[in-house]
Amino acid sequence: MEVIRVEGGSPISGEVGVEGAKNSALKLMAATILAPGVTTLKNVPNISDVHVMGKVLKCLGARVDVLGVHELRIDTSGVDSWETPYRLVEQMRASTAVMGPLLARFGKAVVAMPGGCNIGARKIDMHILGLEALGVKFKIDHGDIHASAPDGITGANVTLDFASVGATENLIMASVHAKGTTVIDNAAREPEIVDLANMLNEMGANIKGAGSPVIEITGVGELHPVTHTVVGDRIEAGTFLAMAGLCGEPVTVKGFEPLHLGLVLRKFEQMGITIETGFRQVTAYRNGPLKPVDIQTLPFPGFPTDMQSQTMCLLALAKGTCIVTENVFENRFMFASELQRMGSNIVIKGHHAVVHGVDGLSGAEVKSPDLRGGAALVMAGLVADGITTVSAIHHIDRGYENFVPKLQSLGAKVERVEVPDPEDPDL
Ligand code: EPZ
């Protein structure tokens, strides 16, 4: 099996570019269903989740061509199915993002009920409740969600219990052809939502308020295909900036909008990291000690849960104690549990992690619990004493393109190596 092997003590410095945002690209791909014809997406990250979404679209009858490493040509004129197979939804929960577009185009959708994952139950009850308000009927049968809108989609006012990113996206996409207007209150405000709304409006949709808590979608007729460039990945950027703050030498991260990391950069500054912001780039470095700062994750513009593990890694080495509160997912502290193996001192109490900073970490064999936790374990290895090997790196490959080569270009002593699989019966 492949692991990532990190040799501690090699400082990183220089420049690195980020790709298009995973959490936008997947939804933009799903949204192409709404505009029969050829849509070209640029700045698409070359990651395994994108490959899975490509398979989902092909299952539905779309044609997906890779024009360049970061460019997809998606022809949805031939989409003639509204059923997504469990094997693909099971691989990637974001496959449920095709539900809204299929309902808008065909008035029906069959999507495998997504299972949970390492970070939580990942329910879709808010998606279902919101869509029911728009006139969609649901039947759960043998693990599949059968959704249908026999009388079409009718605009309605929907207030979300929680500012769910996925529910907001599905409701937007389901409403683009609705009779009347849908108003989503307590909508998610993430930059990826704005990117989706921008592309849909370029296609001819009528969406107002994306990026604010109230989004209004007025139904229109046919949408037309477009060429759209995916917004830069703020979480990939934040991951490399956290690494710079950890190691200390200056690293400039390019290809994203600094405003999309607003609170994260403010918190990094409070931790003693110097942040220099430029046009679509940020430079981070540190001279003094890391300072403890309390963190609580919240929907955007609150502190992003996807930066929680990477920030916990910084705080694990701060001079003092602080509290990290995870308000978005119910089980997203496995990174902290794994970091204990490297000598951290973190006490988990429900949704709170009490982080007592230690003077240093030691290299160890550790296992990626999820996408961001895996990246954070590699990050910890950069400063740990000795060698750290991170397994289950398929999690990292889901959301980080060329993660190891990018770190090597910054001077890190990091490599992917093949090691015997301990679960191999022949061992
Ligand atoms: C998106 O997941 C992202 N994934 C996640 O990124 C991100 O952490 C999350 O938004 C929050 O920002 C993609 O965009 C592909 P939610 P999503 O709906 O849409 C609960 C990463 O590392 N909930 O905002 O699934 C849910 O279980 C990934 O890149 C319900 O209970 O997130 C979670 O606890 C991880 N019922 C919370 O709400 C619902 O119907 C937030 O979920 C929907 C959600």
Coordinates of N, CA, C and O in Angstrom, one line a residue, residues 23-24 27 162-166 168-169 172 186-197 209-213 215 231 234-235 260 297-306 328:
N23 N -14.7 21.8 -3.6 CA -16.1 21.9 -3.1 C -17.0 22.8 -4.0 O -18.1 23.0 -3.7
S24 N -16.3 23.4 -5.0 CA -17.1 24.1 -6.0 C -17.2 23.2 -7.3 O -18.3 23.0 -7.9
K27 N -19.9 20.6 -7.7 CA -21.3 21.0 -7.8 C -21.5 21.7 -9.2 O -22.6 21.6 -9.8
F162 N -30.0 24.6 9.6 CA -28.6 24.9 9.8 C -28.1 25.4 8.4 O -28.7 24.9 7.4
A163 N -27.2 26.2 8.3 CA -26.7 26.8 7.0 C -25.9 25.7 6.2 O -24.7 25.8 6.1
S164 N -26.7 24.7 5.8 CA -26.0 23.5 5.1 C -25.6 23.9 3.7 O -26.4 24.4 2.9
V165 N -24.3 23.6 3.4 CA -23.8 23.9 2.1 C -24.5 23.0 1.0 O -25.1 23.6 0.1
G166 N -24.6 21.7 1.2 CA -25.2 20.8 0.3 C -26.7 21.1 0.1 O -27.2 21.1 -1.1
T168 N -28.3 23.9 0.6 CA -28.4 25.2 -0.1 C -28.2 25.0 -1.6 O -29.0 25.4 -2.5
E169 N -27.2 24.2 -2.0 CA -26.9 24.0 -3.4 C -28.0 23.2 -4.1 O -28.4 23.6 -5.2
I172 N -31.0 25.4 -4.6 CA -30.8 26.4 -5.7 C -31.0 25.7 -7.0 O -31.8 26.2 -7.9
N186 N -31.5 31.5 6.0 CA -30.4 30.8 6.7 C -29.6 29.9 5.7 O -29.2 28.8 6.0
A187 N -29.4 30.5 4.5 CA -28.7 29.8 3.4 C -27.2 29.8 3.8 O -26.7 30.7 4.5
A188 N -26.5 28.8 3.3 CA -25.0 28.8 3.4 C -24.4 29.9 2.6 O -25.0 30.3 1.5
R189 N -23.3 30.5 3.0 CA -22.7 31.7 2.4 C -21.4 31.4 1.8 O -20.7 32.4 1.4
E190 N -20.9 30.1 1.8 CA -19.6 29.8 1.3 C -19.3 30.4 -0.1 O -20.2 30.4 -0.9
P191 N -18.0 30.7 -0.3 CA -17.6 31.2 -1.7 C -18.0 30.2 -2.8 O -18.2 30.6 -3.9
E192 N -18.1 28.9 -2.4 CA -18.4 27.9 -3.5 C -19.9 28.0 -3.9 O -20.2 27.7 -5.0
I193 N -20.7 28.5 -2.9 CA -22.1 28.7 -3.3 C -22.2 29.9 -4.3 O -23.0 29.9 -5.3
V194 N -21.4 30.9 -4.0 CA -21.4 32.1 -4.9 C -20.9 31.7 -6.3 O -21.5 32.1 -7.3
D195 N -19.9 30.8 -6.3 CA -19.4 30.4 -7.6 C -20.4 29.6 -8.4 O -20.6 29.8 -9.6
L196 N -21.2 28.7 -7.7 CA -22.3 28.0 -8.4 C -23.3 28.9 -8.9 O -23.8 28.9 -10.0
A197 N -23.8 29.9 -8.1 CA -24.8 30.8 -8.5 C -24.3 31.7 -9.7 O -25.1 31.9 -10.6
G209 N -28.6 37.1 -4.2 CA -28.3 37.0 -2.8 C -27.3 35.9 -2.5 O -27.0 35.8 -1.3
A210 N -26.8 35.2 -3.5 CA -25.8 34.2 -3.1 C -24.6 34.9 -2.4 O -24.1 35.9 -2.7
G211 N -24.2 34.2 -1.3 CA -23.2 34.8 -0.4 C -23.8 35.5 0.8 O -23.1 35.9 1.7
S212 N -25.1 35.7 0.7 CA -25.8 36.3 1.9 C -26.7 35.2 2.5 O -26.9 34.1 1.9
P213 N -27.3 35.4 3.7 CA -28.1 34.3 4.3 C -29.4 34.1 3.6 O -30.1 33.2 3.8
I215 N -31.2 33.8 -0.1 CA -31.0 33.6 -1.6 C -32.3 33.4 -2.3 O -33.2 32.6 -1.8
V231 N -13.6 28.7 -9.0 CA -13.0 29.5 -8.0 C -11.8 28.8 -7.4 O -11.8 27.6 -7.2
R234 N -9.8 27.7 -1.4 CA -9.4 28.4 -0.2 C -8.9 27.4 0.9 O -8.0 27.8 1.7
I235 N -9.3 26.2 0.8 CA -8.9 25.2 1.9 C -7.5 24.7 1.5 O -6.7 24.5 2.4
H260 N -11.6 34.9 0.9 CA -12.3 33.7 1.2 C -11.7 32.9 2.4 O -12.2 31.9 2.8
T297 N -15.6 26.3 15.0 CA -15.9 26.2 13.6 C -17.4 26.5 13.5 O -18.2 26.2 14.3
L298 N -17.7 27.2 12.4 CA -19.0 27.7 12.0 C -19.2 27.8 10.5 O -18.2 27.9 9.8
P299 N -20.4 27.8 10.0 CA -20.6 28.1 8.6 C -19.9 29.4 8.2 O -19.8 30.3 9.0
F300 N -19.5 29.6 6.9 CA -18.9 30.8 6.4 C -19.8 32.0 6.7 O -21.0 31.9 6.6
P301 N -19.3 33.1 7.1 CA -17.9 33.5 7.2 C -17.2 33.1 8.6 O -16.1 33.6 8.9
G302 N -17.8 32.2 9.3 CA -17.2 31.7 10.5 C -16.0 30.9 10.2 O -15.6 30.7 9.0
F303 N -15.3 30.3 11.2 CA -14.0 29.6 10.9 C -14.4 28.3 10.3 O -15.2 27.5 10.8
P304 N -13.8 27.9 9.1 CA -14.2 26.7 8.4 C -13.8 25.4 9.1 O -12.7 25.3 9.4
T305 N -14.7 24.5 9.2 CA -14.4 23.2 9.7 C -13.3 22.5 8.9 O -12.6 21.7 9.5
D306 N -13.2 22.8 7.6 CA -12.2 22.1 6.8 C -10.8 22.6 7.1 O -9.9 22.1 6.6
V328 N -19.7 22.0 13.5 CA -20.3 21.6 12.2 C -20.5 20.1 12.0 O -21.6 19.7 11.7

